[in-house]
Amino acid sequence: MPGSAPTDSTPPWEYTLHIPNDLRAVTVSRRTLRVILTMHGLIGLVDTAELLATELVSNAVRHTKGPAALRVRWSAGVLRIGAWDADPEPPGPPGMPESLAEAEEGRGLALVRACADLWGWQPLAREGSRGKYVWCDLVTA
C-alpha cells in the first residue's frame, strides 16, 4: 500500500535525480527527497535524510564544474543516499565535528559521518564521464 511504512521485506526501489551545476539544485534535491520518502512511508527518516542529502549535493555542486546526480535507494531496511559528481578526485577527509563549530567550510562530511550509520565514496563512470559517488546509509530500526 503506498505510504505505509516499509519493512525489510519491502521490494527495493531507487530514484535518480540528474541535476545541473547550480546551487538551486540543492533545494530541489532536498524537496524531491522529502516527497520520495513520504510516499514510501519513511517519514521518520526525512529530517536526517534531508540533512545528509543537502550536504552531499551541496558538495557535488560547489566543488565541481560539471553536472551531478542525487540517488536514493531503499533495500533490506537500509536507505542509501548518494551524490555523483564529475570530479574523480576523492573527497577530503571529514573533520571532527567539535573542531568545526566555527568553521566556514568543511563541515559537510563531518555531519555526514556524525549522522549516518555508514558512509563512503567510490570512483564512478557515468555516461562516458569519470567522477565519484559519495554515499551514506541510514539503517531503520
Coordinates of N, CA, C and O in Angstrom, one line a residue:
M1 N 0.8 -1.2 0.0 CA 0.0 0.0 0.0 C 0.9 1.2 0.0 O 1.8 1.4 0.8
P2 N 0.7 2.2 -0.9 CA 1.5 3.4 -1.0 C 1.4 4.2 0.4 O 0.3 4.3 0.9
G3 N 2.5 4.6 0.8 CA 2.5 5.5 2.0 C 2.6 4.7 3.3 O 2.9 5.2 4.4
S4 N 2.5 3.3 3.3 CA 2.6 2.5 4.5 C 4.1 2.3 4.8 O 4.9 2.4 3.9
A5 N 4.4 2.2 6.1 CA 5.8 2.0 6.5 C 6.4 0.8 5.8 O 5.8 -0.3 5.9
P6 N 7.6 0.9 5.2 CA 8.2 -0.2 4.6 C 8.8 -1.2 5.7 O 9.1 -0.8 6.8
T7 N 9.0 -2.4 5.3 CA 9.6 -3.4 6.1 C 10.9 -3.9 5.4 O 11.1 -3.6 4.3
D8 N 11.6 -4.8 6.1 CA 12.8 -5.4 5.5 C 12.4 -6.2 4.2 O 13.2 -6.4 3.3
S9 N 11.2 -6.7 4.2 CA 10.7 -7.5 3.0 C 10.1 -6.6 1.9 O 9.7 -7.1 0.8
T10 N 10.0 -5.3 2.1 CA 9.5 -4.4 1.0 C 10.5 -4.5 -0.2 O 11.7 -4.4 0.0
P11 N 9.9 -4.6 -1.4 CA 10.8 -4.7 -2.5 C 11.7 -3.4 -2.6 O 11.3 -2.3 -2.3
P12 N 13.0 -3.6 -3.1 CA 13.9 -2.5 -3.2 C 13.4 -1.5 -4.3 O 12.6 -1.9 -5.2
W13 N 13.7 -0.2 -4.1 CA 13.4 0.8 -5.1 C 14.6 1.8 -5.1 O 15.4 1.8 -4.2
E14 N 14.6 2.5 -6.2 CA 15.7 3.5 -6.4 C 15.2 4.6 -7.3 O 14.5 4.4 -8.3
Y15 N 15.6 5.9 -7.0 CA 15.4 7.1 -7.8 C 16.7 7.8 -8.0 O 17.5 7.8 -7.1
T16 N 16.8 8.4 -9.2 CA 18.0 9.2 -9.5 C 17.5 10.5 -10.1 O 16.6 10.5 -11.0
L17 N 18.0 11.6 -9.5 CA 17.6 12.9 -9.9 C 18.9 13.6 -10.5 O 19.8 13.8 -9.8
H18 N 18.9 13.8 -11.8 CA 20.0 14.4 -12.5 C 19.9 15.9 -12.3 O 18.8 16.5 -12.5
I19 N 21.0 16.6 -11.9 CA 20.9 18.0 -11.5 C 22.0 18.7 -12.2 O 23.1 18.2 -12.4
P20 N 21.8 20.0 -12.5 CA 22.8 20.8 -13.1 C 23.7 21.4 -12.1 O 23.5 21.3 -10.9
N21 N 24.8 22.0 -12.5 CA 25.7 22.6 -11.6 C 25.2 24.0 -11.2 O 25.5 25.0 -11.8
D22 N 24.3 24.0 -10.3 CA 23.5 25.2 -9.9 C 23.1 25.0 -8.4 O 22.6 24.0 -8.0
L23 N 23.4 26.0 -7.6 CA 23.2 25.9 -6.1 C 21.7 25.6 -5.9 O 21.3 25.1 -4.8
R24 N 20.8 26.1 -6.8 CA 19.4 25.8 -6.6 C 19.0 24.4 -6.6 O 18.0 23.9 -6.0
A25 N 19.9 23.6 -7.2 CA 19.7 22.1 -7.2 C 19.7 21.5 -5.8 O 19.1 20.4 -5.6
V26 N 20.3 22.1 -4.9 CA 20.4 21.6 -3.5 C 18.9 21.6 -2.9 O 18.5 20.6 -2.4
T27 N 18.2 22.7 -3.1 CA 16.8 22.8 -2.6 C 15.9 21.9 -3.4 O 15.1 21.2 -2.8
V28 N 16.1 21.8 -4.7 CA 15.3 20.9 -5.5 C 15.5 19.4 -5.0 O 14.6 18.7 -4.9
S29 N 16.7 19.1 -4.8 CA 17.1 17.7 -4.3 C 16.5 17.4 -3.0 O 15.9 16.3 -2.8
R30 N 16.6 18.3 -2.1 CA 16.1 18.2 -0.7 C 14.5 18.0 -0.7 O 14.0 17.1 -0.1
R31 N 13.9 18.8 -1.5 CA 12.4 18.7 -1.6 C 11.9 17.4 -2.3 O 10.9 16.8 -1.9
T32 N 12.7 17.0 -3.3 CA 12.4 15.8 -4.0 C 12.5 14.6 -3.1 O 11.7 13.7 -3.1
L33 N 13.6 14.6 -2.3 CA 13.9 13.5 -1.4 C 12.7 13.4 -0.4 O 12.3 12.3 -0.1
R34 N 12.3 14.6 0.1 CA 11.2 14.6 1.1 C 9.9 13.9 0.5 O 9.3 13.1 1.2
V35 N 9.6 14.2 -0.7 CA 8.4 13.6 -1.4 C 8.6 12.1 -1.5 O 7.7 11.3 -1.2
I36 N 9.8 11.7 -2.0 CA 10.1 10.2 -2.2 C 9.9 9.5 -0.9 O 9.2 8.5 -0.8
L37 N 10.5 10.0 0.2 CA 10.5 9.3 1.5 C 9.1 9.3 2.1 O 8.6 8.3 2.6
T38 N 8.4 10.4 1.9 CA 7.0 10.4 2.4 C 6.1 9.4 1.7 O 5.3 8.7 2.3
M39 N 6.2 9.4 0.4 CA 5.4 8.4 -0.4 C 5.7 7.0 -0.1 O 4.9 6.1 -0.3
H40 N 6.9 6.7 0.3 CA 7.3 5.3 0.7 C 7.2 5.0 2.2 O 7.7 4.0 2.6
G41 N 6.6 5.9 2.9 CA 6.3 5.6 4.3 C 7.6 5.7 5.2 O 7.6 5.2 6.3
L42 N 8.6 6.5 4.8 CA 9.8 6.7 5.6 C 9.9 8.1 6.2 O 10.9 8.6 6.3
I43 N 8.7 8.6 6.6 CA 8.7 9.9 7.2 C 9.6 10.1 8.4 O 10.2 11.2 8.6
G44 N 9.8 9.1 9.1 CA 10.7 9.1 10.3 C 12.2 9.4 9.9 O 13.0 9.8 10.8
L45 N 12.6 9.2 8.7 CA 13.9 9.4 8.2 C 14.1 10.7 7.5 O 15.2 11.1 7.2
V46 N 13.0 11.4 7.3 CA 13.1 12.6 6.4 C 14.0 13.7 6.9 O 14.9 14.1 6.1
D47 N 14.0 14.1 8.1 CA 14.8 15.2 8.6 C 16.3 14.8 8.5 O 17.1 15.6 7.9
T48 N 16.7 13.7 8.9 CA 18.1 13.3 8.8 C 18.5 13.1 7.4 O 19.6 13.5 6.9
A49 N 17.7 12.4 6.6 CA 18.0 12.2 5.2 C 18.1 13.5 4.4 O 19.0 13.7 3.6
E50 N 17.3 14.5 4.7 CA 17.4 15.8 4.1 C 18.7 16.5 4.4 O 19.4 17.0 3.5
L51 N 19.1 16.4 5.7 CA 20.4 17.0 6.1 C 21.5 16.3 5.3 O 22.4 17.0 4.8
L52 N 21.5 15.0 5.3 CA 22.6 14.3 4.6 C 22.6 14.6 3.1 O 23.7 14.8 2.5
A53 N 21.5 14.5 2.4 CA 21.4 14.8 1.0 C 21.8 16.3 0.7 O 22.5 16.5 -0.3
T54 N 21.5 17.2 1.6 CA 21.9 18.6 1.4 C 23.4 18.7 1.4 O 24.0 19.4 0.5
E55 N 24.0 18.0 2.3 CA 25.5 18.1 2.4 C 26.1 17.4 1.2 O 27.1 18.0 0.6
L56 N 25.7 16.3 0.8 CA 26.3 15.6 -0.3 C 26.1 16.3 -1.7 O 27.0 16.5 -2.4
V57 N 24.8 16.8 -1.9 CA 24.6 17.5 -3.2 C 25.3 18.9 -3.2 O 25.8 19.3 -4.2
S58 N 25.3 19.5 -2.0 CA 26.0 20.8 -1.9 C 27.5 20.7 -2.3 O 28.0 21.5 -3.0
N59 N 28.1 19.6 -1.7 CA 29.5 19.4 -2.1 C 29.7 19.1 -3.6 O 30.6 19.6 -4.2
A60 N 28.8 18.3 -4.1 CA 28.9 18.0 -5.6 C 28.7 19.2 -6.4 O 29.4 19.4 -7.4
V61 N 27.9 20.2 -6.0 CA 27.6 21.4 -6.9 C 28.7 22.4 -6.6 O 29.2 23.1 -7.5
R62 N 29.1 22.6 -5.4 CA 30.0 23.7 -5.0 C 31.5 23.4 -5.5 O 32.2 24.3 -5.8
H63 N 31.8 22.1 -5.4 CA 33.3 21.8 -5.6 C 33.6 21.2 -7.0 O 34.7 20.7 -7.2
T64 N 32.6 21.1 -7.9 CA 32.9 20.6 -9.2 C 32.3 21.5 -10.2 O 31.5 22.4 -9.9
K65 N 32.6 21.3 -11.5 CA 32.1 22.2 -12.5 C 31.1 21.6 -13.4 O 30.4 22.2 -14.2
G66 N 30.9 20.3 -13.3 CA 30.0 19.6 -14.2 C 28.7 19.2 -13.6 O 28.4 19.7 -12.5
P67 N 27.9 18.4 -14.3 CA 26.6 18.0 -13.7 C 26.8 17.1 -12.5 O 27.9 16.6 -12.2
A68 N 25.7 16.8 -11.9 CA 25.7 15.9 -10.7 C 24.4 15.1 -10.7 O 23.5 15.3 -11.5
A69 N 24.3 14.2 -9.7 CA 23.0 13.5 -9.6 C 22.9 13.1 -8.1 O 23.8 12.8 -7.4
L70 N 21.6 13.0 -7.7 CA 21.2 12.5 -6.4 C 20.6 11.1 -6.6 O 19.8 11.0 -7.5
R71 N 21.1 10.2 -5.9 CA 20.5 8.8 -6.0 C 20.0 8.4 -4.6 O 20.7 8.6 -3.6
V72 N 18.8 7.9 -4.5 CA 18.2 7.4 -3.3 C 17.7 6.0 -3.5 O 17.0 5.7 -4.5
R73 N 18.2 5.1 -2.6 CA 17.8 3.7 -2.8 C 17.4 3.1 -1.5 O 18.0 3.4 -0.4
W74 N 16.4 2.3 -1.5 CA 15.9 1.5 -0.4 C 16.1 0.0 -0.6 O 15.7 -0.5 -1.7
S75 N 16.7 -0.7 0.3 CA 16.8 -2.1 0.1 C 17.1 -2.7 1.5 O 18.0 -2.3 2.2
A76 N 16.3 -3.7 1.9 CA 16.5 -4.5 3.1 C 16.7 -3.7 4.3 O 17.6 -3.9 5.2
G77 N 15.9 -2.7 4.5 CA 15.9 -1.8 5.7 C 17.0 -0.8 5.7 O 17.2 -0.2 6.8
V78 N 17.6 -0.5 4.6 CA 18.7 0.5 4.5 C 18.3 1.5 3.4 O 18.1 1.1 2.3
L79 N 18.4 2.8 3.8 CA 18.2 3.9 2.9 C 19.6 4.4 2.6 O 20.3 4.8 3.4
R80 N 20.0 4.3 1.3 CA 21.2 4.8 0.8 C 21.0 6.1 0.0 O 20.2 6.1 -0.9
I81 N 21.7 7.2 0.4 CA 21.6 8.5 -0.2 C 23.0 8.8 -0.8 O 24.0 8.6 -0.1
G82 N 23.0 9.1 -2.0 CA 24.3 9.4 -2.6 C 24.3 10.5 -3.6 O 23.2 10.8 -4.2
A83 N 25.5 11.1 -3.9 CA 25.6 12.1 -4.9 C 26.8 11.8 -5.8 O 27.9 11.5 -5.3
W84 N 26.5 11.8 -7.1 CA 27.5 11.6 -8.1 C 27.9 13.0 -8.6 O 27.1 13.9 -8.7
D85 N 29.2 13.2 -8.8 CA 29.7 14.4 -9.5 C 30.8 14.0 -10.5 O 31.3 12.9 -10.5
A86 N 31.1 15.0 -11.3 CA 32.0 14.7 -12.5 C 33.5 14.8 -12.1 O 34.4 14.6 -12.9
D87 N 33.8 15.1 -10.8 CA 35.2 15.2 -10.4 C 35.7 13.9 -9.8 O 35.2 13.4 -8.8
P88 N 36.7 13.2 -10.4 CA 37.1 11.9 -9.9 C 38.0 12.0 -8.7 O 38.3 11.0 -8.0
E89 N 38.4 13.2 -8.2 CA 39.2 13.4 -7.0 C 38.4 12.9 -5.8 O 37.2 13.3 -5.7
P90 N 39.0 12.2 -4.9 CA 38.3 11.8 -3.7 C 37.9 13.0 -2.8 O 38.6 14.0 -2.9
P91 N 36.9 12.9 -2.0 CA 36.5 14.0 -1.1 C 37.6 14.1 -0.1 O 38.3 13.1 0.3
G92 N 37.7 15.3 0.5 CA 38.7 15.5 1.6 C 38.2 14.7 2.8 O 37.0 14.5 2.9
P93 N 39.1 14.4 3.7 CA 38.6 13.7 4.9 C 37.8 14.6 5.8 O 38.0 15.8 5.9
P94 N 36.7 14.0 6.4 CA 35.9 14.8 7.3 C 36.6 15.2 8.5 O 37.4 14.4 9.0
G95 N 36.4 16.4 9.0 CA 37.0 16.9 10.2 C 36.2 16.3 11.4 O 35.2 15.7 11.2
M96 N 36.7 16.6 12.6 CA 36.0 16.2 13.8 C 34.9 17.3 14.0 O 35.2 18.5 14.0
P97 N 33.6 16.8 14.3 CA 32.6 17.8 14.5 C 32.8 18.9 15.5 O 32.5 20.0 15.3
E98 N 33.5 18.5 16.6 CA 33.7 19.5 17.7 C 34.7 20.6 17.2 O 34.6 21.8 17.7
S99 N 35.6 20.3 16.2 CA 36.5 21.3 15.8 C 36.0 22.2 14.6 O 36.6 23.1 14.2
L100 N 34.8 21.9 14.2 CA 34.2 22.6 13.0 C 33.1 23.6 13.4 O 32.5 24.1 12.5
A101 N 32.8 23.7 14.7 CA 31.7 24.6 15.1 C 31.8 26.0 14.5 O 30.8 26.6 14.1
E102 N 32.9 26.6 14.4 CA 33.1 27.9 13.9 C 33.6 28.0 12.5 O 33.8 29.0 11.9
A103 N 33.8 26.8 11.9 CA 34.4 26.8 10.5 C 33.4 27.3 9.5 O 32.2 27.0 9.6
E104 N 33.9 28.0 8.5 CA 33.1 28.5 7.4 C 32.8 27.3 6.4 O 31.8 27.3 5.8
E105 N 33.8 26.4 6.2 CA 33.6 25.3 5.3 C 34.1 24.1 5.9 O 34.8 24.1 6.9
G106 N 33.9 22.9 5.3 CA 34.5 21.7 5.7 C 33.6 20.9 6.7 O 34.0 19.9 7.2
R107 N 32.4 21.4 7.0 CA 31.5 20.7 7.9 C 30.7 19.6 7.3 O 30.2 18.7 8.0
G108 N 30.6 19.6 6.0 CA 29.6 18.7 5.3 C 29.9 17.2 5.6 O 29.0 16.5 6.1
L109 N 31.1 16.7 5.3 CA 31.4 15.3 5.6 C 31.4 15.0 7.0 O 31.2 13.8 7.4
A110 N 31.8 15.9 7.9 CA 31.8 15.7 9.3 C 30.3 15.4 9.8 O 30.0 14.5 10.6
L111 N 29.4 16.2 9.2 CA 27.9 16.0 9.5 C 27.5 14.6 9.0 O 26.7 13.9 9.7
V112 N 27.9 14.3 7.8 CA 27.5 13.0 7.2 C 28.1 11.9 8.1 O 27.3 11.0 8.5
R113 N 29.3 12.0 8.5 CA 29.9 11.0 9.4 C 29.2 10.9 10.7 O 29.0 9.8 11.2
A114 N 28.8 12.0 11.3 CA 28.1 12.0 12.6 C 26.7 11.5 12.5 O 26.2 10.9 13.5
C115 N 26.0 11.7 11.4 CA 24.5 11.4 11.3 C 24.2 10.1 10.6 O 23.1 9.5 10.8
A116 N 25.1 9.6 9.8 CA 24.8 8.4 9.0 C 25.3 7.2 9.8 O 26.2 7.3 10.6
D117 N 24.7 6.0 9.5 CA 25.2 4.8 10.1 C 26.5 4.3 9.4 O 27.3 3.6 10.0
L118 N 26.7 4.7 8.1 CA 27.8 4.3 7.3 C 28.0 5.3 6.2 O 26.9 5.8 5.7
W119 N 29.2 5.6 5.8 CA 29.3 6.4 4.6 C 30.6 6.0 3.9 O 31.5 5.4 4.4
G120 N 30.7 6.5 2.6 CA 31.9 6.2 1.9 C 31.9 6.9 0.5 O 31.0 7.6 0.2
W121 N 32.8 6.5 -0.3 CA 32.9 7.1 -1.6 C 33.5 6.1 -2.5 O 34.2 5.2 -2.1
Q122 N 33.3 6.2 -3.8 CA 34.0 5.3 -4.8 C 34.1 6.0 -6.1 O 33.2 6.9 -6.5
P123 N 35.1 5.7 -6.9 CA 35.2 6.3 -8.3 C 34.1 5.7 -9.1 O 33.7 4.6 -8.9
L124 N 33.5 6.5 -10.0 CA 32.4 6.0 -10.8 C 32.4 6.7 -12.1 O 32.5 7.9 -12.2
A125 N 32.2 5.9 -13.2 CA 32.0 6.4 -14.5 C 30.5 6.5 -14.8 O 29.8 5.5 -14.5
R126 N 30.0 7.5 -15.5 CA 28.6 7.6 -15.9 C 28.5 8.4 -17.2 O 29.1 9.5 -17.3
E127 N 27.8 7.8 -18.1 CA 27.5 8.4 -19.4 C 28.8 8.9 -20.0 O 28.9 10.0 -20.5
G128 N 29.9 8.1 -20.0 CA 31.2 8.5 -20.6 C 32.0 9.4 -19.8 O 33.1 9.8 -20.2
S129 N 31.5 9.9 -18.6 CA 32.3 10.8 -17.8 C 32.8 10.0 -16.5 O 32.1 9.2 -16.0
R130 N 34.0 10.4 -16.1 CA 34.5 9.9 -14.9 C 34.1 10.8 -13.8 O 33.8 12.0 -14.0
G131 N 34.0 10.3 -12.6 CA 33.6 11.1 -11.4 C 33.7 10.2 -10.2 O 34.5 9.3 -10.1
K132 N 32.9 10.6 -9.2 CA 32.9 9.9 -7.9 C 31.5 9.9 -7.4 O 30.6 10.7 -7.8
Y133 N 31.2 8.9 -6.6 CA 29.9 8.7 -5.9 C 30.2 8.7 -4.4 O 30.9 7.9 -3.9
V134 N 29.6 9.7 -3.7 CA 29.8 9.8 -2.3 C 28.4 9.4 -1.7 O 27.4 10.0 -2.1
W135 N 28.4 8.5 -0.8 CA 27.1 7.9 -0.3 C 27.1 7.8 1.2 O 28.2 7.8 1.9
C136 N 25.9 7.6 1.8 CA 25.7 7.3 3.2 C 24.5 6.5 3.4 O 23.6 6.5 2.5
D137 N 24.5 5.7 4.4 CA 23.4 4.8 4.7 C 22.7 5.2 6.0 O 23.4 5.6 7.0
L138 N 21.4 5.1 6.0 CA 20.6 5.2 7.2 C 19.9 3.8 7.4 O 19.2 3.4 6.5
V139 N 20.1 3.2 8.5 CA 19.5 1.8 8.8 C 18.3 2.0 9.6 O 18.4 2.7 10.7
T140 N 17.2 1.5 9.2 CA 16.0 1.6 10.0 C 16.0 0.6 11.2 O 16.7 -0.5 11.1
A141 N 15.4 0.9 12.3 CA 15.4 0.1 13.5 C 14.6 -1.2 13.3 O 13.6 -1.2 12.6

